[in-house]
mmCIF file of C-alpha atoms in Angstrom:
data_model
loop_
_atom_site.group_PDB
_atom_site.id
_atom_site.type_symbol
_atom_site.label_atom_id
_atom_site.label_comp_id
_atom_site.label_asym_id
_atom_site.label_seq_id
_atom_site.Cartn_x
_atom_site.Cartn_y
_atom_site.Cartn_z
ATOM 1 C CA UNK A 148 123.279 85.537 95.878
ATOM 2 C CA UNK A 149 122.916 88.694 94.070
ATOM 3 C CA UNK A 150 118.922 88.910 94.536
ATOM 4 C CA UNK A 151 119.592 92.718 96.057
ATOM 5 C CA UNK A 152 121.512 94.043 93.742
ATOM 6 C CA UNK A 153 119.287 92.374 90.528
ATOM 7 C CA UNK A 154 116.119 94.040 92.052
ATOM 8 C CA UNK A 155 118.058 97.571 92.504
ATOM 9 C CA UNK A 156 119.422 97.771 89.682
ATOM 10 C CA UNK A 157 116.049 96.643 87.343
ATOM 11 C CA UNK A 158 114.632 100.016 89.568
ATOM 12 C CA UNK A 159 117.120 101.923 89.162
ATOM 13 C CA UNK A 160 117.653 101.376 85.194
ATOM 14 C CA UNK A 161 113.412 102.155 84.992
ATOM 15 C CA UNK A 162 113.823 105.226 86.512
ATOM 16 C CA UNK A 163 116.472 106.056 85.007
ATOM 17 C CA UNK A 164 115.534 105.632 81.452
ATOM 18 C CA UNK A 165 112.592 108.435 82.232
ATOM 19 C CA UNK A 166 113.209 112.286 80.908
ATOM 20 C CA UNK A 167 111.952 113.443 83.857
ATOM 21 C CA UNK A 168 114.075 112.177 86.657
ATOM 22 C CA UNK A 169 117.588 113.379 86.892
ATOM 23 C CA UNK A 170 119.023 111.965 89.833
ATOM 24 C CA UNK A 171 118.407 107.998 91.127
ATOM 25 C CA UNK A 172 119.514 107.805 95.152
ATOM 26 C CA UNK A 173 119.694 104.906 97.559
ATOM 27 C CA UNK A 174 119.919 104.830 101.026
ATOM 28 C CA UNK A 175 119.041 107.130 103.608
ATOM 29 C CA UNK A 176 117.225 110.025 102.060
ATOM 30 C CA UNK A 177 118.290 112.111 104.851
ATOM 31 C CA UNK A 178 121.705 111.604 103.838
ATOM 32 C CA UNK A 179 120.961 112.956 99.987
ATOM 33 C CA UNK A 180 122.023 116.644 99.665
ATOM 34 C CA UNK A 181 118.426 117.854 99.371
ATOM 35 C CA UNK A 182 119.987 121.666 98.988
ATOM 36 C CA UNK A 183 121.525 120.926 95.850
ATOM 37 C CA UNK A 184 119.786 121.959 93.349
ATOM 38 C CA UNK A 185 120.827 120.169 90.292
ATOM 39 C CA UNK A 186 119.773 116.309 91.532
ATOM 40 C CA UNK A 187 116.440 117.479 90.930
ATOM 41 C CA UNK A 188 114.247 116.117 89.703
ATOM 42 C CA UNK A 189 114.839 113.366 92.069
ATOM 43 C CA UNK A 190 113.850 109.018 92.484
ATOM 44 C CA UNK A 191 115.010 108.058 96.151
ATOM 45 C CA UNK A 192 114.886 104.237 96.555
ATOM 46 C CA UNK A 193 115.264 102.924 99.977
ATOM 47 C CA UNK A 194 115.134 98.860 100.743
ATOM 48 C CA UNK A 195 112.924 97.395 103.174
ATOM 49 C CA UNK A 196 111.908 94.005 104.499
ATOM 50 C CA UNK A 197 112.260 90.717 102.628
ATOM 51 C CA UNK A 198 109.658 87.723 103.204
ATOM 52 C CA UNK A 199 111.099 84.404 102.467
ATOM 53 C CA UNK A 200 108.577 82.685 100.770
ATOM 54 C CA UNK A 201 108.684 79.083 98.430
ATOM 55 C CA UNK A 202 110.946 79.379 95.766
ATOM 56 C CA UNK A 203 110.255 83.131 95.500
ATOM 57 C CA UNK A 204 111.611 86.518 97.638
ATOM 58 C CA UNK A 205 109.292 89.505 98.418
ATOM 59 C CA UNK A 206 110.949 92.613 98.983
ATOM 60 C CA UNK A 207 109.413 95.963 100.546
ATOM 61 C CA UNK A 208 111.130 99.209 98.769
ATOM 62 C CA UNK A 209 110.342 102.837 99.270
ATOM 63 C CA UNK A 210 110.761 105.113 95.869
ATOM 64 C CA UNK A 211 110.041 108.789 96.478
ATOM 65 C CA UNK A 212 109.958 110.957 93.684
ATOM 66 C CA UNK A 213 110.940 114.299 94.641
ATOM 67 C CA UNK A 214 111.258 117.941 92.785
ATOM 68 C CA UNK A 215 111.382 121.207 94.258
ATOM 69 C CA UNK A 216 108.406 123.563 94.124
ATOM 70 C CA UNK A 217 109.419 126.854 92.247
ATOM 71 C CA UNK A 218 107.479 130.205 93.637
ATOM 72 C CA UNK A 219 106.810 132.958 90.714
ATOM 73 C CA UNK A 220 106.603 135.927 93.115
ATOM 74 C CA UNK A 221 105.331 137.929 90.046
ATOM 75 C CA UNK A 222 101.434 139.012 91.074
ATOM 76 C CA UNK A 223 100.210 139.387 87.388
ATOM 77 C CA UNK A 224 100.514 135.891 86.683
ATOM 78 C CA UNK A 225 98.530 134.683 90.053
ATOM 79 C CA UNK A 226 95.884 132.002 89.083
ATOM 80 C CA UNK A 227 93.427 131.442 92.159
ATOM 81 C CA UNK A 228 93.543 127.709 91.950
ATOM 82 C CA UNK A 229 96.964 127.082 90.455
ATOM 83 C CA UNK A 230 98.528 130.186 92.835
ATOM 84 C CA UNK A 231 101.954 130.847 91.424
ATOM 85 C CA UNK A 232 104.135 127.527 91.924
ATOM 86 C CA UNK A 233 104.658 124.719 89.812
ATOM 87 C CA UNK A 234 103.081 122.062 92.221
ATOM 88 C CA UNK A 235 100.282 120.715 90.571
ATOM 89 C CA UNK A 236 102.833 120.712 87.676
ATOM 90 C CA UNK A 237 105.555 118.038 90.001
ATOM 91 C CA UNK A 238 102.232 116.144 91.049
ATOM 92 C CA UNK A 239 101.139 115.604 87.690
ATOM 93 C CA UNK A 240 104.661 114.597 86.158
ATOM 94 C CA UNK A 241 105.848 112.345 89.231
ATOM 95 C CA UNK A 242 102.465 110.629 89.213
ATOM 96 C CA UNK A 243 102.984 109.720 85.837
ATOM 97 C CA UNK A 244 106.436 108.912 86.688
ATOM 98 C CA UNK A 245 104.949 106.294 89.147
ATOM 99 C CA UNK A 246 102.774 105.042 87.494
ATOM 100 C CA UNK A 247 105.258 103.953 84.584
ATOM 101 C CA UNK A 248 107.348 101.835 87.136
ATOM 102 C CA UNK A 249 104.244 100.045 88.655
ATOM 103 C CA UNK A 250 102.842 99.112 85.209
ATOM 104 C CA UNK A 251 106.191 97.873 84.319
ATOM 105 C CA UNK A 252 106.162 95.691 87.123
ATOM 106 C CA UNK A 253 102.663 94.767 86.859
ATOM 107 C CA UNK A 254 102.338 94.368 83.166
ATOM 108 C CA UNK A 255 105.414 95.085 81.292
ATOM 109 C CA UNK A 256 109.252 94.274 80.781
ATOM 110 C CA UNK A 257 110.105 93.740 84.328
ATOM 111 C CA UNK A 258 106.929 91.586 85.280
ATOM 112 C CA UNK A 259 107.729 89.390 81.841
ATOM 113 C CA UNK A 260 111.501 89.277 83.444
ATOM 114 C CA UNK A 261 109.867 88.041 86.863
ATOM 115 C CA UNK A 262 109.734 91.224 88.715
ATOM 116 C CA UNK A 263 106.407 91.614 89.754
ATOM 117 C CA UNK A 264 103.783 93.441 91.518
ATOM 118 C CA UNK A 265 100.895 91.587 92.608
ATOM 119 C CA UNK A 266 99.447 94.135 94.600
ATOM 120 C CA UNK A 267 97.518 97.431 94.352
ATOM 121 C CA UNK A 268 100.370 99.907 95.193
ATOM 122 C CA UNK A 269 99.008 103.564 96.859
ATOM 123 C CA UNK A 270 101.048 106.451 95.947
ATOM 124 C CA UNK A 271 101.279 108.991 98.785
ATOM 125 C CA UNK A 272 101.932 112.662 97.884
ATOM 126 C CA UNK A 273 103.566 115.271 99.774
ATOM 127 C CA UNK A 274 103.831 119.051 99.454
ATOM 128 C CA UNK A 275 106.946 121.421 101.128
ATOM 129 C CA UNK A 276 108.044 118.669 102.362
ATOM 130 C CA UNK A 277 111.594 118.924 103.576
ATOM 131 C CA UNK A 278 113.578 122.540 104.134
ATOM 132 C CA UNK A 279 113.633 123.516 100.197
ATOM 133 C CA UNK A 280 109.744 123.114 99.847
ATOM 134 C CA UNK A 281 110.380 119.555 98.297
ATOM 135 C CA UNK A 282 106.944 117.730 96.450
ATOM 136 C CA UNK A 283 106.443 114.718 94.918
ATOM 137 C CA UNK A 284 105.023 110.776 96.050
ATOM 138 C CA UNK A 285 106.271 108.401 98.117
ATOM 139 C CA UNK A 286 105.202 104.467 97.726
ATOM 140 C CA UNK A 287 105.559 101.277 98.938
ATOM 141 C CA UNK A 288 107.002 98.550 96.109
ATOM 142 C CA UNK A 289 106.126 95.179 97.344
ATOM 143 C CA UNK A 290 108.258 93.219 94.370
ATOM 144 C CA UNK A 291 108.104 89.429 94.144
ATOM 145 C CA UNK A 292 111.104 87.719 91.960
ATOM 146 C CA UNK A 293 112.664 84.572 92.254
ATOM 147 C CA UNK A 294 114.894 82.793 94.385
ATOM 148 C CA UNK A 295 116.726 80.678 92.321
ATOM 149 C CA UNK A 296 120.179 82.473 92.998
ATOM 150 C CA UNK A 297 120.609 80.004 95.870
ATOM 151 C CA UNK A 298 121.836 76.770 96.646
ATOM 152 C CA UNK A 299 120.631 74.657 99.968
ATOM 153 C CA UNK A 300 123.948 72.492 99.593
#
């Protein structure tokens, strides 16, 4: 049975592909060196539960989508609504991010190669999050795919 690694990797490879994600994790994201700079920006991918249902698994997987908030200190270029970070900037890109992985499962290669989404996903965002002011979303991936990997013999 190789149903873990199939539905990893088909994540991983999305994300991946994307210009604006330079680091793919798994695991424990408390165990990702956060400090480094250079991972950034960064798709976390943790696993969750699996429900055994008829001829079919549905697995539970976190993806964060992380990127570190950069302060301008310089008080000429202050904007009252926009202040002087890059947040709304990481929100906007990482959202988009997200959104390109749930279509694909949804509607696109992945849900034509039987990794699907059949539910509305809710993308959570954060802000200085994390000890290097860290922003981004965090959702919940509930991905159906077959299991046909298996034998009952």
């Amino acid at each position: 049975m190789r149903a873990a690694y199939q539905v990893l990797d088909k994540i991983k490879d999305k994300l991946r592909t994307s210009p604006n994600i330079q680091t793919v994790s798994f695991g424990d994201l408390f165990e990702v060196d956060l400090n480094k700079t250079t991972i950034f920006p960064l798709a976390h991918i943790g696993m969750g539960n699996v429900t055994f249902l008829e001829h079919k698994l549905e697995l539970t997987m976190n993806v964060m989508l992380l990127d570190i908030v950069d302060d301008n200190r310089d008080p000429s270029t202050e904007d009252e609504f926009y202040s002087n970070t890059n947040l709304q900037d990481i929100l906007n890109t990482l959202l988009a991010e997200a959104n390109i992985l749930v279509s694909d499962l949804k509607r696109g290669n992945s849900f034509t190669e039987l990794y699907q989404i059949e539910t509305d996903i809710v993308a959570r965002p954060f802000l200085d999050r994390f000890e290097n002011q860290l922003a981004g979303w965090g959702m919940d991936l509930i991905i159906i795919f077959p299991n046909n990997n298996t034998s009952i013999c």
